[in-house]
Coordinates of C-alpha atoms and ligand atoms in Angstrom, one line a residue:
M1 CA 3.7 8.5 1.7
C2 CA 2.7 12.4 0.2
G3 CA 0.8 12.8 -3.1
I4 CA 3.1 15.2 -6.0
V5 CA 1.2 17.0 -8.4
G6 CA 2.6 19.4 -11.3
Y7 CA 1.1 21.1 -14.8
L8 CA 2.0 23.3 -17.5
G9 CA -0.8 23.5 -20.4
P10 CA -3.6 26.3 -21.3
R11 CA -5.7 25.2 -18.6
D12 CA -6.2 26.4 -15.2
A13 CA -3.1 24.9 -13.0
S14 CA -4.3 26.0 -9.5
K15 CA -8.2 23.2 -10.9
V16 CA -5.7 21.0 -12.0
L17 CA -3.5 20.7 -8.8
I18 CA -6.7 20.6 -7.1
E19 CA -7.8 17.7 -8.9
G20 CA -5.4 15.7 -9.2
L21 CA -4.3 16.1 -5.4
A22 CA -7.6 14.6 -4.3
R23 CA -7.0 11.4 -5.9
L24 CA -3.6 11.7 -4.2
E25 CA -5.1 12.4 -0.7
Y26 CA -4.8 8.6 -0.1
R27 CA -1.1 9.5 0.4
G28 CA -1.2 12.1 3.1
Y29 CA -3.7 14.5 4.4
D30 CA -2.2 16.5 7.0
S31 CA -2.2 19.7 5.0
A32 CA -1.9 20.4 1.7
G33 CA 0.2 23.0 -0.9
V34 CA 0.4 24.9 -3.6
A35 CA 2.4 27.1 -5.7
V36 CA 1.2 29.1 -8.8
L37 CA 2.6 31.2 -11.5
N38 CA 0.8 34.1 -12.4
G39 CA 2.0 37.9 -13.5
S40 CA 3.7 38.6 -10.3
G41 CA 5.5 35.4 -9.6
L42 CA 5.3 32.4 -7.4
K43 CA 2.4 32.3 -5.4
L44 CA 2.2 30.0 -2.9
R45 CA -0.9 28.8 -0.9
R46 CA -1.7 26.3 2.1
A47 CA -3.5 25.0 4.4
V48 CA -3.9 22.3 7.8
G49 CA -6.2 19.5 7.5
R50 CA -8.1 18.2 4.1
L51 CA -7.3 19.6 0.8
R52 CA -10.7 20.7 1.3
N53 CA -9.3 23.5 3.6
L54 CA -7.2 24.6 0.5
A55 CA -9.5 24.1 -1.9
D56 CA -11.7 26.6 -0.2
S57 CA -9.0 28.8 0.2
L58 CA -8.7 28.9 -3.3
K59 CA -12.3 29.3 -4.2
A60 CA -12.6 32.1 -1.8
D61 CA -9.1 34.0 -3.5
P62 CA -8.0 32.6 -6.1
L63 CA -4.3 32.2 -7.8
V64 CA -5.1 32.4 -11.7
G65 CA -1.8 30.7 -14.2
H66 CA -1.1 27.9 -16.0
M67 CA 2.4 26.3 -14.8
G68 CA 2.2 25.3 -11.3
I69 CA 3.1 22.3 -8.6
G70 CA 1.0 20.9 -5.2
H71 CA 1.0 19.1 -2.4
T72 CA -0.3 16.6 0.2
R73 CA 1.8 15.5 3.3
W74 CA 1.7 13.0 5.6
A75 CA 3.8 14.6 8.1
T76 CA 7.7 13.6 8.7
H77 CA 9.1 16.5 9.9
G78 CA 7.5 19.5 11.6
A79 CA 4.1 18.7 12.2
P80 CA 1.3 19.1 10.7
A81 CA 1.2 22.9 9.9
E82 CA 0.9 25.7 7.2
K83 CA 4.6 26.2 7.3
N84 CA 5.6 22.5 7.2
A85 CA 3.3 22.0 5.1
H86 CA 4.8 21.7 0.9
P87 CA 5.9 23.8 -1.1
H88 CA 8.0 25.1 0.9
S89 CA 10.0 28.6 -1.1
S90 CA 13.9 29.3 -1.2
E91 CA 14.3 33.3 0.8
D92 CA 13.4 35.2 -2.6
G93 CA 10.3 33.8 -3.0
K94 CA 11.5 32.3 -6.2
V95 CA 12.2 28.3 -5.9
A96 CA 9.1 26.9 -4.9
V97 CA 9.7 23.1 -3.7
I98 CA 7.6 19.8 -4.0
H99 CA 9.3 16.8 -1.6
N100 CA 8.9 13.3 -1.1
G101 CA 10.2 11.0 0.6
I102 CA 12.8 12.0 3.6
I103 CA 16.5 13.3 3.5
E104 CA 18.7 11.8 5.9
N105 CA 21.7 14.7 6.4
Y106 CA 18.5 18.0 6.6
R107 CA 20.6 19.0 10.2
D108 CA 24.0 19.0 8.3
L109 CA 22.5 21.1 5.4
K110 CA 20.6 22.8 7.8
G111 CA 23.3 23.9 10.0
E112 CA 25.2 24.8 6.9
L113 CA 22.7 27.0 5.4
Q114 CA 22.5 29.1 8.3
A115 CA 25.7 29.6 9.5
A116 CA 25.5 31.7 5.7
G117 CA 23.0 33.0 6.9
V118 CA 20.4 31.5 5.8
R119 CA 16.8 32.3 7.1
F120 CA 14.3 28.9 7.9
A121 CA 10.5 29.2 7.8
S122 CA 9.4 25.6 8.6
E123 CA 10.9 22.9 10.3
T124 CA 10.7 20.7 7.4
D125 CA 13.1 18.8 5.9
T126 CA 12.4 19.7 2.1
E127 CA 13.3 23.6 2.7
C128 CA 16.6 22.5 2.8
I129 CA 16.5 22.1 -0.7
A130 CA 14.5 24.9 -2.0
H131 CA 17.3 26.9 -0.5
L132 CA 19.9 24.4 -2.1
V133 CA 18.2 25.1 -5.5
A134 CA 18.5 29.0 -5.1
R135 CA 22.3 28.9 -3.4
H136 CA 23.0 27.2 -7.2
Y137 CA 20.9 29.1 -9.4
Q138 CA 22.6 30.5 -11.9
G139 CA 20.5 31.2 -14.6
D140 CA 20.2 27.1 -15.8
L141 CA 17.5 25.7 -12.6
L142 CA 18.0 22.3 -13.9
A143 CA 22.2 22.6 -12.8
A144 CA 21.0 24.1 -9.7
V145 CA 18.4 21.5 -9.1
H146 CA 21.4 19.1 -9.9
A147 CA 23.8 20.8 -8.2
A148 CA 21.6 21.0 -4.8
V149 CA 20.4 17.0 -5.4
K150 CA 24.1 16.1 -5.2
R151 CA 24.6 17.0 -2.1
L152 CA 21.2 14.8 -0.2
H153 CA 21.4 12.0 1.7
G154 CA 17.4 10.0 1.9
A155 CA 14.7 9.4 -0.5
W156 CA 12.8 11.6 -3.0
A157 CA 10.4 12.5 -5.6
L158 CA 11.3 16.8 -6.1
V159 CA 9.1 18.9 -8.6
V160 CA 11.2 22.2 -8.4
A161 CA 10.0 25.6 -10.1
H162 CA 11.7 29.0 -10.9
A163 CA 9.6 32.4 -11.2
D164 CA 11.9 33.0 -13.9
H165 CA 11.3 30.2 -15.5
P166 CA 7.6 30.5 -17.0
D167 CA 7.4 26.7 -19.2
L168 CA 9.8 24.3 -17.0
L169 CA 9.6 22.0 -14.6
V170 CA 12.2 20.5 -13.4
V171 CA 12.1 17.3 -11.7
A172 CA 14.1 14.3 -9.6
R173 CA 14.0 11.1 -8.1
R174 CA 15.8 8.7 -5.9
G175 CA 13.6 6.2 -4.2
S176 CA 10.5 7.6 -4.2
P177 CA 8.5 7.3 -7.6
L178 CA 7.8 9.8 -9.8
L179 CA 6.3 10.3 -13.3
I180 CA 5.8 12.4 -15.9
G181 CA 2.6 12.3 -18.1
L182 CA 2.6 13.4 -21.7
G183 CA -0.8 15.5 -23.1
Q184 CA -1.0 17.3 -26.0
S185 CA 0.5 21.0 -25.8
E186 CA 0.4 19.7 -21.8
N187 CA 2.6 17.4 -19.8
F188 CA 2.2 17.0 -16.2
V189 CA 4.0 15.4 -12.9
A190 CA 2.9 13.4 -10.5
S191 CA 3.7 10.7 -7.4
D192 CA 1.1 8.0 -9.3
V193 CA -0.9 7.9 -12.6
T194 CA -3.8 8.9 -11.1
P195 CA -4.1 12.4 -11.2
L196 CA -3.1 11.6 -14.2
L197 CA -6.2 10.5 -16.1
P198 CA -8.7 12.7 -16.6
Y199 CA -6.4 14.1 -18.8
T200 CA -3.6 11.2 -20.3
R201 CA -2.5 7.6 -20.4
Q202 CA 0.7 8.7 -22.3
V203 CA 3.4 8.4 -19.3
I204 CA 6.9 8.4 -18.6
Y205 CA 9.0 6.1 -15.5
L206 CA 11.1 8.0 -14.0
D207 CA 14.1 6.6 -13.2
E208 CA 16.1 5.6 -10.2
G209 CA 18.1 8.9 -10.4
Q210 CA 17.1 10.3 -13.1
L211 CA 16.0 13.7 -13.7
A212 CA 13.5 16.1 -16.1
T213 CA 13.4 18.5 -18.0
V214 CA 9.5 19.4 -18.5
S215 CA 7.6 21.9 -20.4
R216 CA 4.2 22.3 -22.4
G217 CA 5.8 20.9 -25.3
Q218 CA 9.0 18.8 -24.4
V219 CA 10.1 16.2 -21.7
R220 CA 14.2 15.5 -21.4
V221 CA 15.8 12.8 -19.2
F222 CA 18.5 13.2 -18.2
D223 CA 20.9 10.4 -15.8
A224 CA 23.0 11.7 -12.2
A225 CA 25.7 13.0 -14.3
L226 CA 23.0 15.0 -16.0
K227 CA 24.0 12.9 -19.2
P228 CA 20.8 12.8 -21.9
V229 CA 19.3 9.2 -21.6
A230 CA 16.7 7.9 -24.1
H231 CA 13.2 7.1 -22.1
K232 CA 10.4 5.2 -22.9
V233 CA 6.5 6.6 -23.6
E234 CA 4.4 3.8 -21.7
T235 CA 0.3 3.7 -21.7
S236 CA -0.7 3.3 -18.6
E237 CA -4.2 0.4 -18.5
L238 CA -5.5 2.4 -16.2
T239 CA -9.0 3.5 -16.4
L240 CA -10.6 6.9 -14.8
D241 CA -13.5 4.7 -13.0
A242 CA -10.9 2.4 -12.0
A243 CA -10.0 5.4 -9.3
E244 CA -13.5 6.4 -8.6
K245 CA -15.6 5.1 -5.9
G246 CA -17.9 4.1 -8.7
G247 CA -21.6 4.7 -6.4
F248 CA -20.3 3.4 -3.3
E249 CA -20.2 5.4 -0.2
H250 CA -16.3 4.8 0.1
F251 CA -13.3 3.9 -2.2
M252 CA -12.6 0.9 1.6
L253 CA -16.5 -0.5 -0.1
K254 CA -16.1 -0.4 -2.9
E255 CA -13.0 -1.9 -2.9
I256 CA -14.6 -5.0 -1.6
H257 CA -17.0 -5.1 -3.4
E258 CA -14.1 -5.4 -5.9
Q259 CA -12.7 -8.6 -4.7
P260 CA -14.3 -11.1 -6.8
V261 CA -12.7 -9.3 -10.3
A262 CA -10.0 -9.0 -7.9
V263 CA -9.4 -12.2 -7.6
E264 CA -10.5 -13.5 -10.7
A265 CA -8.2 -11.5 -12.5
T266 CA -5.2 -12.5 -10.3
L267 CA -6.2 -16.3 -11.4
R268 CA -6.6 -15.5 -15.1
G269 CA -4.3 -17.0 -17.3
R270 CA -2.9 -19.0 -15.0
I271 CA -4.4 -22.0 -14.6
Q272 CA -3.8 -24.0 -17.7
G273 CA -5.6 -27.5 -17.8
G274 CA -6.0 -27.4 -14.6
R275 CA -2.5 -27.5 -13.9
V276 CA -0.4 -23.3 -12.6
D277 CA 1.2 -22.3 -14.6
L278 CA 4.3 -19.4 -13.8
S279 CA 5.7 -19.1 -17.1
E280 CA 5.8 -15.6 -17.6
L281 CA 7.6 -15.7 -14.7
S282 CA 10.4 -17.2 -16.3
L283 CA 11.7 -18.8 -13.6
D284 CA 14.4 -20.6 -13.8
A285 CA 14.4 -24.3 -12.6
A286 CA 17.8 -25.2 -12.8
A287 CA 18.7 -22.2 -10.9
L288 CA 16.2 -22.6 -8.6
K289 CA 17.1 -26.4 -7.8
S290 CA 19.8 -24.6 -5.0
V291 CA 17.4 -22.7 -3.0
R292 CA 17.4 -23.8 0.6
R293 CA 15.2 -21.3 2.4
L294 CA 12.6 -19.2 1.5
Q295 CA 12.2 -15.6 3.5
L296 CA 9.0 -13.4 3.0
I297 CA 9.5 -9.8 3.7
A298 CA 5.5 -7.8 4.0
C299 CA 4.5 -5.1 6.2
G300 CA 1.2 -4.3 7.1
T301 CA -1.9 -6.6 5.6
S302 CA 0.7 -7.7 3.5
L303 CA 2.7 -8.9 5.8
Y304 CA -0.4 -11.1 7.2
S305 CA -0.5 -12.1 4.4
A306 CA 3.2 -13.4 4.3
M307 CA 1.8 -15.6 6.9
V308 CA -0.7 -17.3 5.0
G309 CA 2.3 -17.7 2.0
K310 CA 4.7 -19.9 4.9
Y311 CA 1.8 -22.5 5.2
L312 CA 1.1 -22.5 1.8
L313 CA 4.6 -22.6 0.5
E314 CA 6.3 -25.1 3.0
Q315 CA 3.6 -27.3 1.9
R316 CA 4.2 -27.7 -1.2
T317 CA 7.9 -27.2 -1.7
A318 CA 8.9 -28.7 1.8
L319 CA 11.7 -25.7 2.2
P320 CA 12.3 -24.0 5.5
T321 CA 10.4 -20.7 5.6
E322 CA 10.6 -17.9 7.5
C323 CA 8.2 -14.4 7.4
W324 CA 9.7 -11.5 8.4
S325 CA 8.8 -7.3 9.1
A326 CA 10.1 -6.1 6.9
S327 CA 11.2 -3.5 9.4
E328 CA 13.0 -6.6 11.4
Y329 CA 14.6 -8.1 9.2
R330 CA 17.3 -5.1 8.0
Y331 CA 17.6 -4.7 12.1
A332 CA 17.9 -8.9 13.0
D333 CA 21.2 -10.5 11.3
P334 CA 18.7 -12.2 8.9
V335 CA 20.6 -14.8 7.3
I336 CA 21.4 -14.7 4.1
D337 CA 23.4 -16.2 1.0
P338 CA 22.9 -17.4 -2.1
S339 CA 20.4 -20.2 -1.3
V340 CA 17.9 -18.0 -0.5
L341 CA 14.5 -17.5 -2.5
V342 CA 12.8 -13.9 -0.7
I343 CA 10.0 -13.3 -2.3
A344 CA 9.0 -9.2 -1.6
I345 CA 5.0 -8.4 -1.1
S346 CA 3.7 -5.2 -1.7
Q347 CA 0.4 -3.4 -3.0
S348 CA 1.7 -0.5 -3.7
G349 CA 5.8 -1.8 -4.7
E350 CA 6.8 1.3 -3.0
T351 CA 7.2 1.1 0.9
A352 CA 10.5 1.6 2.3
D353 CA 10.8 -0.6 4.6
T354 CA 9.8 -4.0 2.3
L355 CA 12.1 -2.4 -0.4
E356 CA 15.3 -2.2 2.0
A357 CA 15.1 -4.8 2.9
L358 CA 14.6 -6.4 -0.6
R359 CA 18.0 -4.7 -1.5
L360 CA 20.3 -5.7 1.4
A361 CA 19.4 -9.4 0.2
R362 CA 20.1 -8.3 -3.0
G363 CA 23.0 -6.9 -1.3
R364 CA 24.1 -10.5 -0.1
G365 CA 23.6 -12.4 -3.9
A366 CA 19.6 -13.9 -2.7
R367 CA 17.4 -14.2 -5.9
T368 CA 13.9 -12.0 -5.5
I369 CA 10.8 -12.1 -6.4
A370 CA 8.4 -9.7 -5.5
I371 CA 4.7 -10.1 -5.8
C372 CA 3.0 -6.3 -6.2
N373 CA 0.1 -5.2 -7.4
V374 CA 1.6 -1.7 -8.7
M375 CA 2.9 -2.0 -12.5
G376 CA 6.5 -0.9 -12.4
S377 CA 6.3 0.3 -9.1
S378 CA 10.7 -0.1 -7.3
I379 CA 9.7 -3.2 -5.5
P380 CA 9.3 -4.9 -8.8
R381 CA 11.9 -2.5 -10.7
T382 CA 14.6 -4.6 -8.0
C383 CA 13.5 -8.4 -8.5
D384 CA 14.3 -10.4 -10.5
A385 CA 10.8 -11.5 -11.5
T386 CA 6.9 -10.4 -10.5
L387 CA 4.4 -12.3 -9.7
Y388 CA 1.2 -9.2 -10.1
T389 CA -1.5 -8.8 -8.5
R390 CA -4.4 -8.2 -10.5
A391 CA -6.2 -6.1 -8.1
G392 CA -6.5 -2.6 -10.1
P393 CA -5.6 0.3 -7.9
E394 CA -6.7 0.2 -4.4
I395 CA -7.0 3.9 -2.7
G396 CA -8.6 2.9 0.4
V397 CA -5.5 3.0 3.6
A398 CA -7.5 0.2 4.4
S399 CA -6.0 -2.7 2.0
T400 CA -9.1 -5.2 0.7
K401 CA -8.7 -6.7 -2.4
A402 CA -4.9 -6.3 -2.2
Y403 CA -4.8 -8.5 0.1
T404 CA -7.3 -11.3 -1.2
A405 CA -5.8 -11.0 -4.2
Q406 CA -2.1 -11.6 -2.5
L407 CA -3.4 -14.9 -0.9
A408 CA -4.7 -16.6 -4.0
A409 CA -1.1 -15.0 -5.7
F410 CA 1.0 -16.9 -2.9
E411 CA -1.9 -19.7 -4.4
L412 CA 0.0 -20.3 -7.1
L413 CA 3.2 -19.3 -6.6
A414 CA 3.1 -22.3 -3.4
L415 CA 1.6 -24.8 -6.8
G416 CA 4.3 -23.7 -9.4
L417 CA 7.0 -23.6 -7.7
G418 CA 6.4 -26.9 -5.4
R419 CA 6.5 -28.2 -9.3
L420 CA 9.3 -26.3 -10.5
L421 CA 11.5 -27.2 -7.4
G422 CA 10.5 -31.7 -8.2
R423 CA 6.8 -31.9 -6.4
P424 CA 4.6 -32.2 -8.0
D425 CA 1.3 -33.5 -7.1
D426 CA -1.1 -33.3 -9.4
A427 CA -4.3 -34.5 -6.9
E428 CA -3.0 -32.1 -5.3
E429 CA -2.6 -29.5 -7.1
A430 CA -6.3 -29.9 -9.4
R431 CA -8.3 -30.1 -5.7
V432 CA -7.1 -26.9 -5.1
V433 CA -7.2 -25.2 -8.3
K434 CA -10.1 -26.3 -8.4
G435 CA -10.9 -24.6 -4.9
L436 CA -9.1 -21.5 -6.6
E437 CA -11.7 -21.5 -9.6
A438 CA -14.8 -21.2 -7.1
L439 CA -13.7 -18.4 -4.7
P440 CA -15.6 -15.6 -7.3
A441 CA -18.0 -16.8 -7.3
Q442 CA -18.6 -17.7 -3.6
I443 CA -16.7 -14.5 -2.5
R444 CA -19.6 -13.1 -4.7
R445 CA -22.4 -14.9 -2.9
L446 CA -20.6 -13.5 0.4
L447 CA -20.7 -10.1 -0.7
D448 CA -24.3 -10.6 -1.9
G449 CA -25.9 -12.5 1.1
D450 CA -25.7 -11.4 4.8
I451 CA -24.6 -7.4 4.7
V452 CA -27.4 -6.9 6.7
G453 CA -26.1 -9.4 9.5
V454 CA -23.0 -8.1 9.7
K455 CA -24.4 -4.4 9.7
R456 CA -26.3 -6.2 12.7
C457 CA -23.5 -7.7 14.5
A458 CA -21.7 -4.0 13.7
K459 CA -24.5 -2.4 15.6
R460 CA -24.2 -4.7 18.6
Y461 CA -20.5 -4.5 19.8
Q462 CA -20.0 -0.8 18.2
S463 CA -19.5 0.3 22.1
V464 CA -17.2 -2.5 22.9
T465 CA -13.7 -0.3 23.5
N466 CA -11.9 -4.9 22.6
F467 CA -12.1 -7.2 20.8
M468 CA -9.5 -10.0 20.4
Y469 CA -10.4 -12.2 17.4
I470 CA -8.6 -15.6 17.4
G471 CA -8.0 -18.1 14.5
R472 CA -5.5 -21.0 13.9
H473 CA -3.1 -22.0 11.4
F474 CA -3.7 -20.7 7.6
N475 CA -6.3 -18.3 10.0
Y476 CA -4.1 -17.7 12.7
P477 CA -2.8 -14.9 10.1
T478 CA -7.5 -14.1 9.5
A479 CA -7.4 -13.2 13.0
L480 CA -4.7 -10.6 12.8
E481 CA -5.8 -8.9 10.0
G482 CA -9.5 -9.0 11.2
A483 CA -7.9 -6.2 14.0
L484 CA -6.4 -4.6 12.1
K485 CA -9.1 -3.9 9.9
L486 CA -10.2 -2.6 12.9
K487 CA -8.3 -1.2 15.0
E488 CA -6.9 1.2 11.5
I489 CA -10.5 2.4 10.4
S490 CA -12.7 2.2 13.9
Y491 CA -9.7 3.3 16.4
I492 CA -11.1 0.8 18.6
H493 CA -8.5 -1.6 20.4
A494 CA -8.2 -5.1 18.5
E495 CA -5.7 -8.0 19.2
G496 CA -5.3 -11.0 16.6
Y497 CA -4.6 -14.4 18.1
P498 CA -3.8 -17.7 17.6
G499 CA -6.7 -20.2 19.3
G500 CA -4.3 -22.4 20.8
E501 CA -2.8 -19.6 23.2
M502 CA -6.4 -18.3 24.8
K503 CA -5.4 -20.2 27.6
H504 CA -2.0 -19.1 28.3
G505 CA -2.8 -14.7 28.8
P506 CA -5.5 -13.3 26.9
L507 CA -8.2 -15.5 28.0
A508 CA -8.0 -13.7 31.6
L509 CA -9.8 -10.8 29.9
V510 CA -12.6 -12.7 28.9
E511 CA -16.0 -11.9 31.2
G512 CA -19.9 -10.8 30.1
T513 CA -19.5 -8.1 27.5
F514 CA -15.6 -9.1 26.5
P515 CA -15.8 -10.0 22.0
T516 CA -14.0 -12.8 21.0
I517 CA -14.3 -13.1 16.8
A518 CA -13.3 -16.7 16.6
I519 CA -12.7 -17.8 12.4
C520 CA -13.6 -21.2 12.8
P521 CA -13.8 -22.1 8.8
R522 CA -13.9 -26.4 8.1
G523 CA -10.2 -27.5 7.6
R524 CA -7.7 -29.7 9.7
T525 CA -8.0 -27.0 12.9
R526 CA -12.3 -26.5 12.7
E527 CA -12.3 -29.7 16.2
K528 CA -9.5 -27.5 17.9
M529 CA -11.3 -23.7 16.9
I530 CA -14.0 -25.5 19.4
S531 CA -12.6 -25.8 21.7
N532 CA -11.2 -22.8 22.2
I533 CA -14.7 -21.3 21.9
Q534 CA -15.9 -23.3 24.4
E535 CA -13.2 -22.1 26.6
I536 CA -14.5 -18.9 25.6
K537 CA -18.2 -20.2 26.3
A538 CA -17.2 -20.9 29.5
R539 CA -16.1 -17.8 31.2
K540 CA -19.4 -16.1 29.8
G541 CA -17.5 -14.3 26.9
V542 CA -19.6 -13.3 24.3
V543 CA -18.1 -14.9 19.9
V544 CA -19.0 -13.8 16.6
V545 CA -18.4 -17.8 15.1
V546 CA -16.9 -17.3 11.3
A547 CA -17.9 -20.5 10.3
T548 CA -18.8 -22.8 6.8
E549 CA -22.0 -22.6 6.3
G550 CA -24.1 -25.8 7.8
D551 CA -22.0 -25.8 11.1
Q552 CA -24.8 -26.7 13.5
E553 CA -22.3 -27.3 16.7
A554 CA -20.7 -23.3 15.1
R555 CA -23.9 -21.9 15.6
E556 CA -25.1 -23.7 18.8
L557 CA -21.8 -22.4 20.5
A558 CA -22.0 -18.6 18.8
D559 CA -23.4 -15.2 20.3
Y560 CA -23.7 -13.7 16.3
L561 CA -22.4 -16.4 13.2
I562 CA -21.4 -15.0 10.4
E563 CA -21.4 -18.2 7.4
I564 CA -18.2 -18.5 4.4
P565 CA -18.9 -21.0 1.8
P566 CA -17.8 -25.2 1.7
C567 CA -15.0 -24.6 0.8
E568 CA -10.9 -26.4 0.4
E569 CA -9.2 -25.3 3.6
E570 CA -6.4 -23.6 1.9
V571 CA -8.6 -21.0 0.7
S572 CA -10.7 -20.3 3.3
P573 CA -8.6 -17.0 4.5
I574 CA -9.6 -15.3 1.2
L575 CA -13.2 -16.0 2.5
A576 CA -12.9 -15.9 5.4
V577 CA -11.8 -12.0 5.8
V578 CA -14.7 -11.0 4.2
P579 CA -16.7 -10.6 6.3
L580 CA -14.1 -9.6 8.8
Q581 CA -13.6 -6.5 6.3
L582 CA -16.9 -5.2 6.5
L583 CA -17.7 -6.1 10.1
A584 CA -14.6 -3.1 10.1
Y585 CA -15.7 -1.6 8.0
Y586 CA -19.8 -1.3 8.9
T587 CA -18.7 -0.6 12.7
A588 CA -16.2 2.5 11.2
T589 CA -19.4 4.1 9.3
Q590 CA -21.7 3.5 12.4
L591 CA -19.5 5.3 14.7
G592 CA -19.5 8.1 11.3
R593 CA -15.0 7.6 11.2
D594 CA -13.8 8.4 8.0
V595 CA -13.2 5.1 6.4
D596 CA -10.9 5.5 3.4
K597 CA -8.4 8.2 5.5
P598 CA -8.3 6.9 9.0
R599 CA -6.2 9.7 11.1
N600 CA -2.3 9.3 10.9
L601 CA -2.2 6.8 8.8
A602 CA -0.9 6.7 5.0
K603 CA -1.3 4.5 2.2
S604 CA 2.2 4.0 0.7
V605 CA 4.6 4.3 3.4
T606 CA 8.0 5.5 1.4
V607 CA 9.8 6.5 4.8
E608 CA 11.4 4.1 7.3
Ligands
LIG1 C1 0.5 1.3 4.8 C2 -0.9 0.3 4.1 C3 -1.5 -0.6 4.7 C4 -0.1 -1.3 3.6 C5 1.2 -1.3 4.4 C6 1.7 -1.9 3.3 O1 0.8 1.4 6.4 O2 -1.7 1.6 5.3 O3 -2.8 -0.8 4.5 O4 -0.7 -2.8 3.7 O5 1.1 0.7 4.4 O6 2.1 -1.0 2.2 P1 2.3 -1.7 0.9 O7 2.2 -1.7 -0.4 O8 3.4 -2.6 1.2 O9 1.6 -3.6 0.7

């Protein structure tokens, strides 16, 4: 959600913080701030709006120092305003705090602090922490942070600086990610690894409930009872290139073009001799035999990949499979017991709704598997096994390559589980595996092909205010995802619908200028989709058809035709979504939208 950076060392702290925040801005971008320790104490600078406002302010009036903390915010408590931007400080200005997460009992704490005479300067939950630390402080910052954290309910990644400790940051984590980057005579803290990449790839991921002290030359990690604990230094596999735009105008466009590589990487090593090999998951075949039902939980784009996953898993395992929006799962009394296998799908591995749903399932004895893109994030840490997608860092808020990589992972998981559960079908597996192996080249061909056509299509319909996307079976979720992409980044209203349901309501919307995007590749539902398109054409609606190359009937019906290469129908969602991503991208850019940072949204939603 929000982005966190902290620095101690010989460099200009403001510069490190601003550059780091720029790499994190996708996590939240309604305001930003830094606190830098200079000769006359901890100096705060905050600005509403994009990070460049803060950067401009620091350029005009620099804050010079070698220790500092910085934050980019996505508002939860308190509107985007300078006073609500982090860092927040104690009344005497000596303590500065940045925070990612939500303090659920902040009203009680605030009441208690106000009753004791503390005056609050913001409407945030975070400010309580600064006052609590100040009240507990008696010369030992770690002890004060520990005492403050003991009073908190909710989730936090916290970094605390104190004006009297020029070589110390105290950090704490519960529910929100936080890591420490190790340099030579300098150290860093951050909410994810990307801001650290120009300086170091050596990182310590803090575990749930841990605290740490970070100074230039030393890092010490403690458990929730303040007992020192050993920590593991890991080397991040990410490179700086992966977190930069590489000549593309936007991260989203770069990430759309990275899909052949993302899918290829997700398949790599997991297909041996024409068969899926998921031995890396160390799944216990005997234990799996007791699984009676599958439940898939996810949010946003990951939820749509789960909807495709449901069809694939039911086809291969013959186990009843439910697909749940994670935010609904927790409050809907789902039937969970040890015979359930829960699969959580998440790009970031930090989505609070998914994580909490997962914890509920584990608490009731379910087995758990994650499909996740971020190594070491909270969701894989909470699961029995993880099938990592290997899409590389996804920075654009609208998910693209993570989605197609998740779909590829589901194809593998469905075939792998089918075999483990005693339903191997060699011929079927060989057919789908062949389809999967062809995908990277086919996506490349799509991307090298009719982009001009998609651009023209985007131009033609950009002034329309409502869109309908329809698909059936494997490509009903493609319709939902196509509509979501358009909504997210162009702010045009779009709805995804099962093609067969049009006649039960939405057909009433259709008239001369109303566009429907129909996803209609070869496969068992093509004929039915063609009928649905005909129903729309009969009512003079405009139809953009995504069809398999060479489909003459689709060509004749379409006002605009987008072709995808011939493929196995199970893998068609991976190909069909690509032009829809591009259609949303070009519509949004032609409307002048901020594609990588759409209004009101955040990449990783770590609040429920
Ligand atoms: C946010 C992002 C979406 C993403 C969703 C779930 O809403 O903007 O792009 O699909 O979170 O995120 P996850 O990291 O769990 O896949």
